PDB file of C-alpha atoms and ligand atoms in Angstrom:
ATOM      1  CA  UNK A 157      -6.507 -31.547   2.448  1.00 60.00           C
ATOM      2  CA  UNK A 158      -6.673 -33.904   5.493  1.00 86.00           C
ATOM      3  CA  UNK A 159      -5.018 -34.099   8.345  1.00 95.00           C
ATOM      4  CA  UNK A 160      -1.290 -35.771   7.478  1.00 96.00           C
ATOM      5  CA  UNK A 161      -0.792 -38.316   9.904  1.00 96.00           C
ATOM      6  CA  UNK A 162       2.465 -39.279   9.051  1.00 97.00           C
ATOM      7  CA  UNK A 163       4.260 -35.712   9.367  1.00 97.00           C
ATOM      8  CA  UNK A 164       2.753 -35.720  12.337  1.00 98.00           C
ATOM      9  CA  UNK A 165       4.530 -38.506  13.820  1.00 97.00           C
ATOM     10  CA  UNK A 166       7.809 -38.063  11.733  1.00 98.00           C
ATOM     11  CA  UNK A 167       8.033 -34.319  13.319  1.00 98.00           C
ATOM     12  CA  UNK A 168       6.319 -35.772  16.804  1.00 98.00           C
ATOM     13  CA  UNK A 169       9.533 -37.786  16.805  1.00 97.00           C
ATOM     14  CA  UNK A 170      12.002 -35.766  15.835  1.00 97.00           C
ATOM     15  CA  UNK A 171      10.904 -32.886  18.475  1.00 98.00           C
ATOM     16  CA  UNK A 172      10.730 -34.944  21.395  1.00 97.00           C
ATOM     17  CA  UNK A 173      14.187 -35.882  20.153  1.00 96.00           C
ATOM     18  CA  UNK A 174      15.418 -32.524  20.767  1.00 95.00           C
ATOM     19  CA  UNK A 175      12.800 -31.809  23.857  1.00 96.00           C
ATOM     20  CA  UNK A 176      11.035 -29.337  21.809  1.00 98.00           C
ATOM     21  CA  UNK A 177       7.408 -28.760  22.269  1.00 98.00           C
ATOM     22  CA  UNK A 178       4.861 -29.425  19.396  1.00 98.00           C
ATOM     23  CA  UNK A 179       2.346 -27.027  19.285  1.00 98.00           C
ATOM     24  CA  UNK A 180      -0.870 -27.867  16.218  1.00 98.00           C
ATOM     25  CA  UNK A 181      -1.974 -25.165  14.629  1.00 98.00           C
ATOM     26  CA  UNK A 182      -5.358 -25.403  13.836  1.00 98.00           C
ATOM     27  CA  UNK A 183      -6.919 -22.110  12.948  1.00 97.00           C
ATOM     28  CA  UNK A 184      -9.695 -22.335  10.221  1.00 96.00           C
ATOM     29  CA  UNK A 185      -9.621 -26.456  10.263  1.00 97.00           C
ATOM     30  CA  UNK A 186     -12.405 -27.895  11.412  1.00 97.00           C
ATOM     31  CA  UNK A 187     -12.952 -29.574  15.126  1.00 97.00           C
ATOM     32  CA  UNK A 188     -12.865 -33.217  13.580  1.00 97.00           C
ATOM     33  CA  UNK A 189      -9.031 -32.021  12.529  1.00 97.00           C
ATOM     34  CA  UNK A 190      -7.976 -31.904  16.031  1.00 98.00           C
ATOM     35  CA  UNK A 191      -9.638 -34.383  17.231  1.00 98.00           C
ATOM     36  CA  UNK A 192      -7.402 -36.666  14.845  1.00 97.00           C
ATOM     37  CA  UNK A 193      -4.680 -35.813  16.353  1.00 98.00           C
ATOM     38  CA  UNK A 194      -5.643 -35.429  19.745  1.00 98.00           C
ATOM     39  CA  UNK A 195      -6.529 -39.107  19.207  1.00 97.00           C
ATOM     40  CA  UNK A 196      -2.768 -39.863  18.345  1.00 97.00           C
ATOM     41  CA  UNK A 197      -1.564 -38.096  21.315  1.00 97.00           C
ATOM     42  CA  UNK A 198      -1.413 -34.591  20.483  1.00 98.00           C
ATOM     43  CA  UNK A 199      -2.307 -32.449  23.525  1.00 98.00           C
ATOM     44  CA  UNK A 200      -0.526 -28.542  22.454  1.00 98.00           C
ATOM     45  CA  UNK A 201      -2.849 -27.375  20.046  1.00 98.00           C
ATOM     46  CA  UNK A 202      -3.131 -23.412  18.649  1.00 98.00           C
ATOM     47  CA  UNK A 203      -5.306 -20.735  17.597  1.00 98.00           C
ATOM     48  CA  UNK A 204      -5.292 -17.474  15.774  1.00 97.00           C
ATOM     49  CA  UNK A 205      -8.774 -16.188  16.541  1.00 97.00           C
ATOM     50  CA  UNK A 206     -10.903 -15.806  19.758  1.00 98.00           C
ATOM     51  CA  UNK A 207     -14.238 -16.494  18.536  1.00 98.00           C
ATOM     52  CA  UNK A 208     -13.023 -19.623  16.753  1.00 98.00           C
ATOM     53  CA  UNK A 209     -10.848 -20.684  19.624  1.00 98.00           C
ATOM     54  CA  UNK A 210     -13.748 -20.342  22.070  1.00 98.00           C
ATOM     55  CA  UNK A 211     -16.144 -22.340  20.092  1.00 98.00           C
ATOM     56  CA  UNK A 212     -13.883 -25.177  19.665  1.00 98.00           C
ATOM     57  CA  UNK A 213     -12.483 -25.394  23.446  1.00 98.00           C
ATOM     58  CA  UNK A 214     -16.031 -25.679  24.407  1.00 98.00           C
ATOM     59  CA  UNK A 215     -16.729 -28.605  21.511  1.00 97.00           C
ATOM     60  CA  UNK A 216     -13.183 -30.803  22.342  1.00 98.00           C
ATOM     61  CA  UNK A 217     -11.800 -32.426  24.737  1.00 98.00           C
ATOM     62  CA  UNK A 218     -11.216 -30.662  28.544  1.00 98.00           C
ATOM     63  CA  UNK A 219      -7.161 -31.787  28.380  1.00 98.00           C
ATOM     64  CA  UNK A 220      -6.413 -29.832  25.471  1.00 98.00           C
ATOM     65  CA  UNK A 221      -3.543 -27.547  26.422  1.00 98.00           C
ATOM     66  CA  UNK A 222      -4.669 -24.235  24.210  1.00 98.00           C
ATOM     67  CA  UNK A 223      -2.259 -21.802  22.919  1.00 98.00           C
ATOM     68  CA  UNK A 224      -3.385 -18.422  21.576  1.00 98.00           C
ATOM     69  CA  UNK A 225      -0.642 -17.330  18.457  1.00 98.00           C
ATOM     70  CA  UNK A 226      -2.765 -14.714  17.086  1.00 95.00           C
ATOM     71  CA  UNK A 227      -3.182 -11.043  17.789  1.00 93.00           C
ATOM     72  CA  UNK A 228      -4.621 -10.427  21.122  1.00 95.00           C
ATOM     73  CA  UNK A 229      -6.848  -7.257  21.498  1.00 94.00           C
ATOM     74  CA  UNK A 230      -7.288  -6.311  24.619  1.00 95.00           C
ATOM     75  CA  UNK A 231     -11.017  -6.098  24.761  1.00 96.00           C
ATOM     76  CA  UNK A 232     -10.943  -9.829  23.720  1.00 97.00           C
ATOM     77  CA  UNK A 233      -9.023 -11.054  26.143  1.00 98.00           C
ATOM     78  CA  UNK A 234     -11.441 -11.879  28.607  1.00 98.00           C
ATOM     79  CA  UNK A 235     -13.288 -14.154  26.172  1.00 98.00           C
ATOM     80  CA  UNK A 236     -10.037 -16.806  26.486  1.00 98.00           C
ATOM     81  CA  UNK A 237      -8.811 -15.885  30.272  1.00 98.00           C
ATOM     82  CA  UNK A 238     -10.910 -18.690  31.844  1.00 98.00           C
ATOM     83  CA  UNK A 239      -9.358 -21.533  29.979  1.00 98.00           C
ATOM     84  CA  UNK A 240      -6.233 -20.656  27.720  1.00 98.00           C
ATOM     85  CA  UNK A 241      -2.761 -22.215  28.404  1.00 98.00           C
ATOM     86  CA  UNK A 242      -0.577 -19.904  27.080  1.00 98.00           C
ATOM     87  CA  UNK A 243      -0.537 -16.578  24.898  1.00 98.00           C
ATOM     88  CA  UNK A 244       2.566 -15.876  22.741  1.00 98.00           C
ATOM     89  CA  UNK A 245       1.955 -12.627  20.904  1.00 90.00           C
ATOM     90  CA  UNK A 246       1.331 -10.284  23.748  1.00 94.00           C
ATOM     91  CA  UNK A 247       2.816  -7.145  21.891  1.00 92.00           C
ATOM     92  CA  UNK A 248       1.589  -4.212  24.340  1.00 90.00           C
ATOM     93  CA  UNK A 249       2.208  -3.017  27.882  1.00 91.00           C
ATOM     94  CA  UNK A 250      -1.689  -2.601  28.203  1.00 92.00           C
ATOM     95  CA  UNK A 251      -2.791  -5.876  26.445  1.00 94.00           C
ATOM     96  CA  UNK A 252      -0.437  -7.421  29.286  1.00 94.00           C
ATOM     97  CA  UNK A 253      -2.262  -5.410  32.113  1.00 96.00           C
ATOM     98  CA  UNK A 254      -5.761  -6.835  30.753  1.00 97.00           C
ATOM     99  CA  UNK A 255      -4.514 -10.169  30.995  1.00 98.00           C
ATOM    100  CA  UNK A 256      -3.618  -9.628  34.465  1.00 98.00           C
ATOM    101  CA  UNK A 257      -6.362  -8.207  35.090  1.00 98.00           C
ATOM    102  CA  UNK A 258      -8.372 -11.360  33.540  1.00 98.00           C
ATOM    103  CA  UNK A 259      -6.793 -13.600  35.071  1.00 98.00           C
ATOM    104  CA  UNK A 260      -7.751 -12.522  38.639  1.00 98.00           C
ATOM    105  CA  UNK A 261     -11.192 -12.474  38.473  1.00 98.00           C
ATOM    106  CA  UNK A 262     -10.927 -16.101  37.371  1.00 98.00           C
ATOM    107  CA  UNK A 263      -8.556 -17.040  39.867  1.00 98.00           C
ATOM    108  CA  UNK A 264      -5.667 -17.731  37.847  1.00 98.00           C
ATOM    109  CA  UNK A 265      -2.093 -17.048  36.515  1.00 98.00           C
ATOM    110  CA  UNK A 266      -1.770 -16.449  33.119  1.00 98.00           C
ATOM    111  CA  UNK A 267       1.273 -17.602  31.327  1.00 98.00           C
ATOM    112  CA  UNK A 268       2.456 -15.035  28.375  1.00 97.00           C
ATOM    113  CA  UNK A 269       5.371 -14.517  25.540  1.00 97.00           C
ATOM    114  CA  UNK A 270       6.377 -11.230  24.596  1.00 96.00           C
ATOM    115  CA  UNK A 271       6.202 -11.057  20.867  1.00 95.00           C
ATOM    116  CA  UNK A 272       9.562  -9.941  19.581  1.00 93.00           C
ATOM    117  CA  UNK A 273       9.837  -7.764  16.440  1.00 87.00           C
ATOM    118  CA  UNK A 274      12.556 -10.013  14.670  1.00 83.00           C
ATOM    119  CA  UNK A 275      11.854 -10.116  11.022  1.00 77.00           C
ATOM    120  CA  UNK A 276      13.077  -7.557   8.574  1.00 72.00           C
ATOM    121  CA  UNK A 277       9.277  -7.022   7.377  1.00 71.00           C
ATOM    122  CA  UNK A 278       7.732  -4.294   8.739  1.00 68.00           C
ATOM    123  CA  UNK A 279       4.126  -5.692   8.684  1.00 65.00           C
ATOM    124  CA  UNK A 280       5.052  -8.118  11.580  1.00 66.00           C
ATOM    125  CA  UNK A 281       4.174  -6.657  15.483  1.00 76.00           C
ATOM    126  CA  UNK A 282       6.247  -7.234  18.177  1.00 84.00           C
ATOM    127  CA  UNK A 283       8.446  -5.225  20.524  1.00 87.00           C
ATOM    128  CA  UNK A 284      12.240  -4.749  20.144  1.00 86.00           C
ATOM    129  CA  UNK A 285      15.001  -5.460  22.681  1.00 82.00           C
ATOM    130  CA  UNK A 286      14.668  -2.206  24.801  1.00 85.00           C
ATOM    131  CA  UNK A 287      11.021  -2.575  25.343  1.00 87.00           C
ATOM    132  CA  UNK A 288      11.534  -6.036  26.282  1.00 88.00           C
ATOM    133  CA  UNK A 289      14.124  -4.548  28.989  1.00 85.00           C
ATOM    134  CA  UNK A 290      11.780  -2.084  30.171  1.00 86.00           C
ATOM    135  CA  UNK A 291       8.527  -4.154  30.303  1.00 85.00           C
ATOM    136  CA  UNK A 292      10.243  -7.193  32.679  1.00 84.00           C
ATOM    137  CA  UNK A 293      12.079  -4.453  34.304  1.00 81.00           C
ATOM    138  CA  UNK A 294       8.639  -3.045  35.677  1.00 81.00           C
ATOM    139  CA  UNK A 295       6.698  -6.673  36.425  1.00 72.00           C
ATOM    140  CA  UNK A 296       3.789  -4.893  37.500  1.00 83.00           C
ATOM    141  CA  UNK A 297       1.123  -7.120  36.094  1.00 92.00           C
ATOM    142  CA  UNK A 298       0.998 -10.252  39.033  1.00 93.00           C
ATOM    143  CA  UNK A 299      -1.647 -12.530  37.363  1.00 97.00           C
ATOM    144  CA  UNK A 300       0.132 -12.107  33.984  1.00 97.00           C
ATOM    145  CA  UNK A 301       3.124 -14.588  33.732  1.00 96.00           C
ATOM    146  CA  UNK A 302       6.244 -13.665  31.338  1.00 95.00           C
ATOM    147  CA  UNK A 303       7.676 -16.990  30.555  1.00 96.00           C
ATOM    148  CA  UNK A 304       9.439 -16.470  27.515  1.00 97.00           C
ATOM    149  CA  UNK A 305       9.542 -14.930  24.176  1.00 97.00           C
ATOM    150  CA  UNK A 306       8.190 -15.736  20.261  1.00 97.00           C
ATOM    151  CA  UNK A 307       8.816 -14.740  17.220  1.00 95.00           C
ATOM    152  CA  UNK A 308       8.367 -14.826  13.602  1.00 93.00           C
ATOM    153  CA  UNK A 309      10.920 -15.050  10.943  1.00 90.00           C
ATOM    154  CA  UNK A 310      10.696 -13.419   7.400  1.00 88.00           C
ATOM    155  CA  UNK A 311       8.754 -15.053   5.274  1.00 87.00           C
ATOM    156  CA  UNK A 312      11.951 -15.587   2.935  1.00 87.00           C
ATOM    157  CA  UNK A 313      13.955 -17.653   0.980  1.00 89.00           C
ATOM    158  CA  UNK A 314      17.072 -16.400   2.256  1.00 91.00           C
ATOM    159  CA  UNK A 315      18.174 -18.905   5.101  1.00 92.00           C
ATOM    160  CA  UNK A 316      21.226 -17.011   6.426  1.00 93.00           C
ATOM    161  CA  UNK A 317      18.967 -14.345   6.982  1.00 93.00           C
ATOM    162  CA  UNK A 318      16.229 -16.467   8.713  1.00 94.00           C
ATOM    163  CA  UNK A 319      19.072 -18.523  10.693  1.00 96.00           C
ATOM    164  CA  UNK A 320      19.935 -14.931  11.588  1.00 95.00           C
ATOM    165  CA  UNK A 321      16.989 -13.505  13.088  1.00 94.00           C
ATOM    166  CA  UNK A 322      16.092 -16.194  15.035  1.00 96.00           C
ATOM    167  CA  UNK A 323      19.751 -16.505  16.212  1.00 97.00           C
ATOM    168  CA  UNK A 324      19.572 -12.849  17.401  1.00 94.00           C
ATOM    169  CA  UNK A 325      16.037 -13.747  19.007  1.00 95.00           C
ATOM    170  CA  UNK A 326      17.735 -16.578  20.877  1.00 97.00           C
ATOM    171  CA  UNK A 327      20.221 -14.418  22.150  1.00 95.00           C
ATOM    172  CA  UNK A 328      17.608 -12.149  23.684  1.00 94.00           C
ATOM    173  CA  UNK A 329      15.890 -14.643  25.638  1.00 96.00           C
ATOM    174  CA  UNK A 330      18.992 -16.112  26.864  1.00 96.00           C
ATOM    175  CA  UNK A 331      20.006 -12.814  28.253  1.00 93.00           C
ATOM    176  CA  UNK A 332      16.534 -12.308  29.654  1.00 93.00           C
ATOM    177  CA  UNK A 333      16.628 -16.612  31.224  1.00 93.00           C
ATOM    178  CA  UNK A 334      19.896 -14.807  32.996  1.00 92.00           C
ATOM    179  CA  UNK A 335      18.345 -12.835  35.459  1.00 89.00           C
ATOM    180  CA  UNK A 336      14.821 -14.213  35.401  1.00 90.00           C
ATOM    181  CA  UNK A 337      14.813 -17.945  36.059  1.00 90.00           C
ATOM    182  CA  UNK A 338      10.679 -18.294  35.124  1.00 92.00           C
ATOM    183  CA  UNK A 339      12.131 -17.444  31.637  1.00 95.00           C
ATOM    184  CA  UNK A 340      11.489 -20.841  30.252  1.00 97.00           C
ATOM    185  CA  UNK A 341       9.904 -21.035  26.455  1.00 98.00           C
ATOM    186  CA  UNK A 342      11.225 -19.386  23.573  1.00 98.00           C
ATOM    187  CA  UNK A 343       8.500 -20.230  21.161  1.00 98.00           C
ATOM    188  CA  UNK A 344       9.697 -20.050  17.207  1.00 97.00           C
ATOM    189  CA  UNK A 345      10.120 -21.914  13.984  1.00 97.00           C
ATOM    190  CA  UNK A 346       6.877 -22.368  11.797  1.00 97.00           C
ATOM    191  CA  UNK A 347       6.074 -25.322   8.879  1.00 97.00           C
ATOM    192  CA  UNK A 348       9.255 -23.510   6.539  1.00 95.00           C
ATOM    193  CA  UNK A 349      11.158 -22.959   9.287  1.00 95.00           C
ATOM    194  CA  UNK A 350      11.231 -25.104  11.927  1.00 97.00           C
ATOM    195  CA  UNK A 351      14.100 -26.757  11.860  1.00 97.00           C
ATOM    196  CA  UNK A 352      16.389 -23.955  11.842  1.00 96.00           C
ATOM    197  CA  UNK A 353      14.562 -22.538  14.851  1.00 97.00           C
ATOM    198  CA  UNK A 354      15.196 -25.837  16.634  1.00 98.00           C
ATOM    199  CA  UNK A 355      18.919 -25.508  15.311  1.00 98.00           C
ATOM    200  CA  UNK A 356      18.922 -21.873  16.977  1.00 98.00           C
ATOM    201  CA  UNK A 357      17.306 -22.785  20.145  1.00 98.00           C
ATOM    202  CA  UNK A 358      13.520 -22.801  19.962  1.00 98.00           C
ATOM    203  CA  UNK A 359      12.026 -24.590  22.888  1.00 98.00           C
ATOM    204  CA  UNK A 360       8.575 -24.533  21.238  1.00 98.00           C
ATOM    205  CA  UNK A 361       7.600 -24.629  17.376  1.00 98.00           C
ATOM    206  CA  UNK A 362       4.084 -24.066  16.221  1.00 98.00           C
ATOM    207  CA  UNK A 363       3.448 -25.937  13.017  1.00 98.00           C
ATOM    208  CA  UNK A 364      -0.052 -25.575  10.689  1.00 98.00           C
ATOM    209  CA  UNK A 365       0.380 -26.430   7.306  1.00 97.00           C
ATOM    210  CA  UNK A 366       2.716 -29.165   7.635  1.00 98.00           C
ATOM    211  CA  UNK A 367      -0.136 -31.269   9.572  1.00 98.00           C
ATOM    212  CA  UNK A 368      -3.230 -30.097   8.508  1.00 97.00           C
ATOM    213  CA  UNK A 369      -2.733 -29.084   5.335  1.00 94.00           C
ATOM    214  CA  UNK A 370      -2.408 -25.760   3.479  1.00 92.00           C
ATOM    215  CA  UNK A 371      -5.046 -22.929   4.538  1.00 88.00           C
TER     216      UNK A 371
HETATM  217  C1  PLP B 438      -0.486 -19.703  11.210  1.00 90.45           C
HETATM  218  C2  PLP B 438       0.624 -19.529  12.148  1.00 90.45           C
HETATM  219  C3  PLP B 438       1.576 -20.543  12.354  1.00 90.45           C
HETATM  220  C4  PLP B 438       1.594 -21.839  11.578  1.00 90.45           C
HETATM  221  O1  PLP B 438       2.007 -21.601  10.270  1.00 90.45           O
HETATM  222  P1  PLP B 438       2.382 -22.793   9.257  1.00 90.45           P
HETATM  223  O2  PLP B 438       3.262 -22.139   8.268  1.00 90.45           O
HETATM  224  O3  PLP B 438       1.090 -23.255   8.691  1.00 90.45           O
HETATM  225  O4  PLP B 438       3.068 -23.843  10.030  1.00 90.45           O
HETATM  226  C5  PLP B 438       2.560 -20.330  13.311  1.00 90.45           C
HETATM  227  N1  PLP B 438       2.619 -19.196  14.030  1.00 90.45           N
HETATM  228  C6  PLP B 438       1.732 -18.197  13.852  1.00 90.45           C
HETATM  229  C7  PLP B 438       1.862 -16.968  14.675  1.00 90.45           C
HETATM  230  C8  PLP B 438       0.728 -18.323  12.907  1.00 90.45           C
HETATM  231  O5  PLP B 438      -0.143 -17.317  12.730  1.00 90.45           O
END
């Protein structure tokens, strides 16, 4: 399937409506794919895998704002530290301390989400509300940059429940945004869910199939 040009500027519209931030994902579509859309305007794009994010930063354009979504090893992360925007699904203490680490030696400050562990499933990662505490508690990692939180909803039917989670989500960050004002992005809301996220509070969605197609 190609790239749907019309969501795209139906959802473009209705985001910036509610100041949320678009960000296309584009894992396992092809360079061309983003370059569509980076030709309508699209800037926020994102990525589930390192080797496949690297190759295409390197073929598109230097603007591109690149989000890593996926899950970040640690040994990887210095693969991405020179150029990424912003990683959402840091999900360990030590996985934070490498990206510190990474982005010193290339001069920078990295800006990170904690993944939260919000969805009933138990396949999903993330941390839960005390580790949350306790990580931002110890802000020992300078070059990393907590800005926020993301998470995932179960994959479910049930929309009370997913209204729920991301409700409870919401209320997390909110406490966190209360005694650390660099708390700015609560990333969450996906293709099937993103308008209850935006309901709920999201400040950032990150939509795949709804603009490129199904995977
Ligand atoms: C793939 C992926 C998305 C996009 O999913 P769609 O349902 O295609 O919109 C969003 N977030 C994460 C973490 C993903 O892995």
């Amino acid at each position: 399937m190609a790239v749907n040009k019309e969501n795209y500027l139906r959802i473009k519209q209705e985001l910036d409506a509610s100041n949320t931030t678009l960000v296309a994902v584009s894992k396992i579509k092809p360079a061309s794919d983003i370059q569509k859309l980076y030709d309508l305007g699209q800037r926020d794009f994102g990525e589930n895998y390192v080797q496949e994010l690297v190759e295409k930063q390197a073929q598109l354009p230097a603007d591109i704002r690149w989000h890593f979504i996926g899950h970040l090893q640690s040994n990887k992360v210095k693969y991405i530290a020179p150029f990424v925007h912003l990683i959402h699904g840091v999900t360990s203490g030590s996985t934070l301390k490498e990206i510190s680490k990474q982005a010193q030696k290339n001069n920078r400050v990295i800006d990170c989400l904690l993944q939260v562990h919000i969805a009933q499933e138990e396949t999903k990662f993330g941390f839960d509300a005390t580790e949350i505490e306790t990580i931002l508690l110890q802000n020992e990692h300078p070059n990393a940059n907590v800005i926020g939180l993301m998470g995932m909803a179960s994959f479910s039917d049930d929309l009370t429940q997913v209204r729920g989670e991301f409700a409870a989500l919401k209320k997390l960050f909110d406490k966190a945004a209360s005694v650390k004002p660099e708390f700015t992005t609560l990333s969450m809301g996906m293709s099937g869910d993103y308008q209850l996220a935006v309901e709920e509070g999201s400040t950032m969605v990150r939509i795949g199939s709804l603009l490129f197609g199904n995977r």
